[in-house]
């Protein structure tokens, strides 16, 4: 089978033209141009190649997408997860699912309890973060708070 990236026109010929020096040189020139165009095409597929992108490109992409709770100091794995979830996140913005997604992405485990579940004031909620193996750091708590305020419903208030 002929590989699309490395296949040449001469591989398709069955006659004496296959060994003609002009045909070989034209085939080689077309191969080089085809590889160059395919390399350009590979660079355009950002969203499907987030796992292979450099950290600097991730930072630019996060700014362009306005990724919530994104920080340049986050680990690269967290950066990738935040960017991957940005577009679906905007469809859930202002919901409990969006707040829970931010919490899970930044610290790993947490839930949101709405006012009617714990007898609070209307339009209030509270967040529970469960980290049994370690305490939450001050930086993580600050990132989570900023993320919650970016994605919560504007009328809702964080109780605790």
C-alpha atoms as a PDB file:
ATOM      1  CA  UNK A   1       0.000   0.000   0.000  1.00  0.00           C
ATOM      2  CA  UNK A   2       1.212   3.504  -0.811  1.00  0.00           C
ATOM      3  CA  UNK A   3       1.636   5.876   2.091  1.00  0.00           C
ATOM      4  CA  UNK A   4      -0.060   9.240   1.442  1.00  0.00           C
ATOM      5  CA  UNK A   5       2.753  11.300   2.987  1.00  0.00           C
ATOM      6  CA  UNK A   6       5.632   9.416   1.323  1.00  0.00           C
ATOM      7  CA  UNK A   7       4.042   8.093  -1.869  1.00  0.00           C
ATOM      8  CA  UNK A   8       5.441   9.234  -5.207  1.00  0.00           C
ATOM      9  CA  UNK A   9       3.921   9.388  -8.660  1.00  0.00           C
ATOM     10  CA  UNK A  10       6.518   6.923  -9.968  1.00  0.00           C
ATOM     11  CA  UNK A  11       5.023   4.240  -7.737  1.00  0.00           C
ATOM     12  CA  UNK A  12       1.796   4.481  -9.736  1.00  0.00           C
ATOM     13  CA  UNK A  13       3.434   3.941 -13.125  1.00  0.00           C
ATOM     14  CA  UNK A  14       3.906   0.477 -14.655  1.00  0.00           C
ATOM     15  CA  UNK A  15       5.655   1.326 -17.897  1.00  0.00           C
ATOM     16  CA  UNK A  16       9.078   2.565 -18.889  1.00  0.00           C
ATOM     17  CA  UNK A  17       8.224   6.121 -17.816  1.00  0.00           C
ATOM     18  CA  UNK A  18       8.808   4.994 -14.249  1.00  0.00           C
ATOM     19  CA  UNK A  19      12.578   4.978 -14.801  1.00  0.00           C
ATOM     20  CA  UNK A  20      12.766   8.160 -16.879  1.00  0.00           C
ATOM     21  CA  UNK A  21      15.040  10.714 -15.091  1.00  0.00           C
ATOM     22  CA  UNK A  22      12.602  13.566 -15.825  1.00  0.00           C
ATOM     23  CA  UNK A  23       9.678  11.626 -14.382  1.00  0.00           C
ATOM     24  CA  UNK A  24      11.722  10.736 -11.286  1.00  0.00           C
ATOM     25  CA  UNK A  25      12.725  14.375 -10.720  1.00  0.00           C
ATOM     26  CA  UNK A  26       9.160  15.676 -11.213  1.00  0.00           C
ATOM     27  CA  UNK A  27       7.877  12.991  -8.858  1.00  0.00           C
ATOM     28  CA  UNK A  28      10.433  13.983  -6.230  1.00  0.00           C
ATOM     29  CA  UNK A  29       9.533  17.696  -6.543  1.00  0.00           C
ATOM     30  CA  UNK A  30       5.825  16.940  -6.149  1.00  0.00           C
ATOM     31  CA  UNK A  31       6.589  14.756  -3.123  1.00  0.00           C
ATOM     32  CA  UNK A  32       8.477  17.592  -1.402  1.00  0.00           C
ATOM     33  CA  UNK A  33       5.683  20.080  -2.035  1.00  0.00           C
ATOM     34  CA  UNK A  34       3.048  17.576  -0.888  1.00  0.00           C
ATOM     35  CA  UNK A  35       4.940  17.028   2.387  1.00  0.00           C
ATOM     36  CA  UNK A  36       5.200  20.794   2.927  1.00  0.00           C
ATOM     37  CA  UNK A  37       1.453  21.290   2.386  1.00  0.00           C
ATOM     38  CA  UNK A  38       0.628  18.378   4.702  1.00  0.00           C
ATOM     39  CA  UNK A  39       2.876  19.843   7.412  1.00  0.00           C
ATOM     40  CA  UNK A  40       0.951  23.127   7.141  1.00  0.00           C
ATOM     41  CA  UNK A  41      -2.331  21.215   7.342  1.00  0.00           C
ATOM     42  CA  UNK A  42      -1.134  19.423  10.493  1.00  0.00           C
ATOM     43  CA  UNK A  43      -0.539  22.783  12.178  1.00  0.00           C
ATOM     44  CA  UNK A  44      -4.141  23.879  11.627  1.00  0.00           C
ATOM     45  CA  UNK A  45      -5.702  21.128  13.722  1.00  0.00           C
ATOM     46  CA  UNK A  46      -5.264  22.684  17.149  1.00  0.00           C
ATOM     47  CA  UNK A  47      -8.319  21.394  18.962  1.00  0.00           C
ATOM     48  CA  UNK A  48      -7.793  17.791  17.931  1.00  0.00           C
ATOM     49  CA  UNK A  49      -4.087  17.877  18.811  1.00  0.00           C
ATOM     50  CA  UNK A  50      -4.125  19.473  22.253  1.00  0.00           C
ATOM     51  CA  UNK A  51      -2.230  16.524  23.744  1.00  0.00           C
ATOM     52  CA  UNK A  52       0.705  17.130  21.380  1.00  0.00           C
ATOM     53  CA  UNK A  53       0.912  20.953  21.566  1.00  0.00           C
ATOM     54  CA  UNK A  54       3.764  22.813  23.251  1.00  0.00           C
ATOM     55  CA  UNK A  55       3.069  24.584  26.514  1.00  0.00           C
ATOM     56  CA  UNK A  56       3.575  28.004  24.935  1.00  0.00           C
ATOM     57  CA  UNK A  57       0.950  27.279  22.265  1.00  0.00           C
ATOM     58  CA  UNK A  58      -1.406  26.046  24.997  1.00  0.00           C
ATOM     59  CA  UNK A  59      -1.024  29.391  26.750  1.00  0.00           C
ATOM     60  CA  UNK A  60      -1.873  31.302  23.563  1.00  0.00           C
ATOM     61  CA  UNK A  61      -4.809  29.020  22.820  1.00  0.00           C
ATOM     62  CA  UNK A  62      -6.186  29.502  26.341  1.00  0.00           C
ATOM     63  CA  UNK A  63      -6.115  33.268  25.890  1.00  0.00           C
ATOM     64  CA  UNK A  64      -7.823  32.999  22.520  1.00  0.00           C
ATOM     65  CA  UNK A  65     -10.542  30.684  23.846  1.00  0.00           C
ATOM     66  CA  UNK A  66     -10.881  32.611  27.137  1.00  0.00           C
ATOM     67  CA  UNK A  67     -10.423  29.397  29.062  1.00  0.00           C
ATOM     68  CA  UNK A  68     -11.910  29.722  32.565  1.00  0.00           C
ATOM     69  CA  UNK A  69      -9.654  29.402  35.629  1.00  0.00           C
ATOM     70  CA  UNK A  70      -6.569  29.144  33.417  1.00  0.00           C
ATOM     71  CA  UNK A  71      -3.222  30.120  34.885  1.00  0.00           C
ATOM     72  CA  UNK A  72       0.240  29.952  33.322  1.00  0.00           C
ATOM     73  CA  UNK A  73       1.575  28.315  36.498  1.00  0.00           C
ATOM     74  CA  UNK A  74      -0.744  25.299  36.363  1.00  0.00           C
ATOM     75  CA  UNK A  75       0.700  21.873  35.516  1.00  0.00           C
ATOM     76  CA  UNK A  76       0.585  21.082  31.797  1.00  0.00           C
ATOM     77  CA  UNK A  77      -1.855  18.207  32.340  1.00  0.00           C
ATOM     78  CA  UNK A  78      -4.337  20.571  34.001  1.00  0.00           C
ATOM     79  CA  UNK A  79      -3.826  23.142  31.243  1.00  0.00           C
ATOM     80  CA  UNK A  80      -4.676  20.538  28.611  1.00  0.00           C
ATOM     81  CA  UNK A  81      -7.830  19.446  30.471  1.00  0.00           C
ATOM     82  CA  UNK A  82      -9.023  23.021  30.888  1.00  0.00           C
ATOM     83  CA  UNK A  83      -8.522  23.814  27.203  1.00  0.00           C
ATOM     84  CA  UNK A  84     -10.196  20.575  26.072  1.00  0.00           C
ATOM     85  CA  UNK A  85     -13.261  21.391  28.128  1.00  0.00           C
ATOM     86  CA  UNK A  86     -13.525  25.078  27.246  1.00  0.00           C
ATOM     87  CA  UNK A  87     -15.985  24.835  24.352  1.00  0.00           C
ATOM     88  CA  UNK A  88     -18.369  22.388  26.094  1.00  0.00           C
ATOM     89  CA  UNK A  89     -17.983  24.495  29.245  1.00  0.00           C
ATOM     90  CA  UNK A  90     -19.442  27.573  27.575  1.00  0.00           C
ATOM     91  CA  UNK A  91     -22.591  25.621  26.712  1.00  0.00           C
ATOM     92  CA  UNK A  92     -23.053  24.853  30.443  1.00  0.00           C
ATOM     93  CA  UNK A  93     -21.942  28.247  31.790  1.00  0.00           C
ATOM     94  CA  UNK A  94     -23.943  29.308  34.830  1.00  0.00           C
ATOM     95  CA  UNK A  95     -24.956  25.783  35.837  1.00  0.00           C
ATOM     96  CA  UNK A  96     -23.968  23.442  38.638  1.00  0.00           C
ATOM     97  CA  UNK A  97     -22.285  21.207  36.055  1.00  0.00           C
ATOM     98  CA  UNK A  98     -19.932  24.041  35.060  1.00  0.00           C
ATOM     99  CA  UNK A  99     -18.942  24.729  38.667  1.00  0.00           C
ATOM    100  CA  UNK A 100     -18.356  21.036  39.330  1.00  0.00           C
ATOM    101  CA  UNK A 101     -16.270  20.737  36.149  1.00  0.00           C
ATOM    102  CA  UNK A 102     -14.007  23.584  37.293  1.00  0.00           C
ATOM    103  CA  UNK A 103     -13.568  21.992  40.716  1.00  0.00           C
ATOM    104  CA  UNK A 104     -12.835  18.517  39.312  1.00  0.00           C
ATOM    105  CA  UNK A 105     -10.362  19.881  36.779  1.00  0.00           C
ATOM    106  CA  UNK A 106      -8.430  22.046  39.248  1.00  0.00           C
ATOM    107  CA  UNK A 107      -8.317  19.895  42.390  1.00  0.00           C
ATOM    108  CA  UNK A 108      -9.684  16.512  41.407  1.00  0.00           C
ATOM    109  CA  UNK A 109     -12.739  15.909  43.549  1.00  0.00           C
ATOM    110  CA  UNK A 110     -15.585  18.097  44.734  1.00  0.00           C
ATOM    111  CA  UNK A 111     -19.325  18.626  44.658  1.00  0.00           C
ATOM    112  CA  UNK A 112     -21.808  21.481  44.711  1.00  0.00           C
ATOM    113  CA  UNK A 113     -24.814  21.509  47.023  1.00  0.00           C
ATOM    114  CA  UNK A 114     -27.633  23.893  46.112  1.00  0.00           C
ATOM    115  CA  UNK A 115     -29.684  25.907  48.620  1.00  0.00           C
ATOM    116  CA  UNK A 116     -32.743  23.652  48.556  1.00  0.00           C
ATOM    117  CA  UNK A 117     -30.596  20.598  49.362  1.00  0.00           C
ATOM    118  CA  UNK A 118     -29.283  21.986  52.653  1.00  0.00           C
ATOM    119  CA  UNK A 119     -31.987  24.500  53.668  1.00  0.00           C
ATOM    120  CA  UNK A 120     -30.082  27.657  52.767  1.00  0.00           C
ATOM    121  CA  UNK A 121     -31.259  30.938  51.342  1.00  0.00           C
ATOM    122  CA  UNK A 122     -32.598  30.919  47.777  1.00  0.00           C
ATOM    123  CA  UNK A 123     -29.984  31.172  45.021  1.00  0.00           C
ATOM    124  CA  UNK A 124     -27.138  30.172  47.343  1.00  0.00           C
ATOM    125  CA  UNK A 125     -24.878  27.162  47.109  1.00  0.00           C
ATOM    126  CA  UNK A 126     -21.902  25.655  48.861  1.00  0.00           C
ATOM    127  CA  UNK A 127     -18.945  23.681  47.606  1.00  0.00           C
ATOM    128  CA  UNK A 128     -17.356  20.603  49.137  1.00  0.00           C
ATOM    129  CA  UNK A 129     -13.816  19.686  48.098  1.00  0.00           C
ATOM    130  CA  UNK A 130     -12.722  16.193  49.082  1.00  0.00           C
ATOM    131  CA  UNK A 131      -8.968  15.629  49.181  1.00  0.00           C
ATOM    132  CA  UNK A 132      -8.447  12.708  51.594  1.00  0.00           C
ATOM    133  CA  UNK A 133      -4.722  12.285  50.920  1.00  0.00           C
ATOM    134  CA  UNK A 134      -3.600  15.910  51.331  1.00  0.00           C
ATOM    135  CA  UNK A 135      -4.824  19.336  52.413  1.00  0.00           C
ATOM    136  CA  UNK A 136      -5.731  21.926  49.810  1.00  0.00           C
ATOM    137  CA  UNK A 137      -3.071  24.590  49.372  1.00  0.00           C
ATOM    138  CA  UNK A 138      -3.780  28.303  49.512  1.00  0.00           C
ATOM    139  CA  UNK A 139      -2.937  28.675  45.806  1.00  0.00           C
ATOM    140  CA  UNK A 140      -5.328  25.867  44.854  1.00  0.00           C
ATOM    141  CA  UNK A 141      -8.086  27.387  46.978  1.00  0.00           C
ATOM    142  CA  UNK A 142      -7.560  30.757  45.303  1.00  0.00           C
ATOM    143  CA  UNK A 143      -7.662  29.169  41.825  1.00  0.00           C
ATOM    144  CA  UNK A 144     -10.849  27.282  42.676  1.00  0.00           C
ATOM    145  CA  UNK A 145     -12.504  30.432  44.037  1.00  0.00           C
ATOM    146  CA  UNK A 146     -11.615  32.410  40.923  1.00  0.00           C
ATOM    147  CA  UNK A 147     -12.889  29.567  38.738  1.00  0.00           C
ATOM    148  CA  UNK A 148     -16.169  29.333  40.635  1.00  0.00           C
ATOM    149  CA  UNK A 149     -16.815  33.059  40.343  1.00  0.00           C
ATOM    150  CA  UNK A 150     -16.093  32.931  36.606  1.00  0.00           C
ATOM    151  CA  UNK A 151     -18.557  30.145  35.876  1.00  0.00           C
ATOM    152  CA  UNK A 152     -21.349  30.386  38.447  1.00  0.00           C
ATOM    153  CA  UNK A 153     -24.712  31.918  37.692  1.00  0.00           C
ATOM    154  CA  UNK A 154     -24.564  35.668  38.367  1.00  0.00           C
ATOM    155  CA  UNK A 155     -27.583  35.598  40.678  1.00  0.00           C
ATOM    156  CA  UNK A 156     -26.155  32.756  42.776  1.00  0.00           C
ATOM    157  CA  UNK A 157     -24.060  33.319  45.871  1.00  0.00           C
ATOM    158  CA  UNK A 158     -21.413  31.066  47.385  1.00  0.00           C
ATOM    159  CA  UNK A 159     -22.243  30.336  51.049  1.00  0.00           C
ATOM    160  CA  UNK A 160     -19.208  28.247  51.917  1.00  0.00           C
END
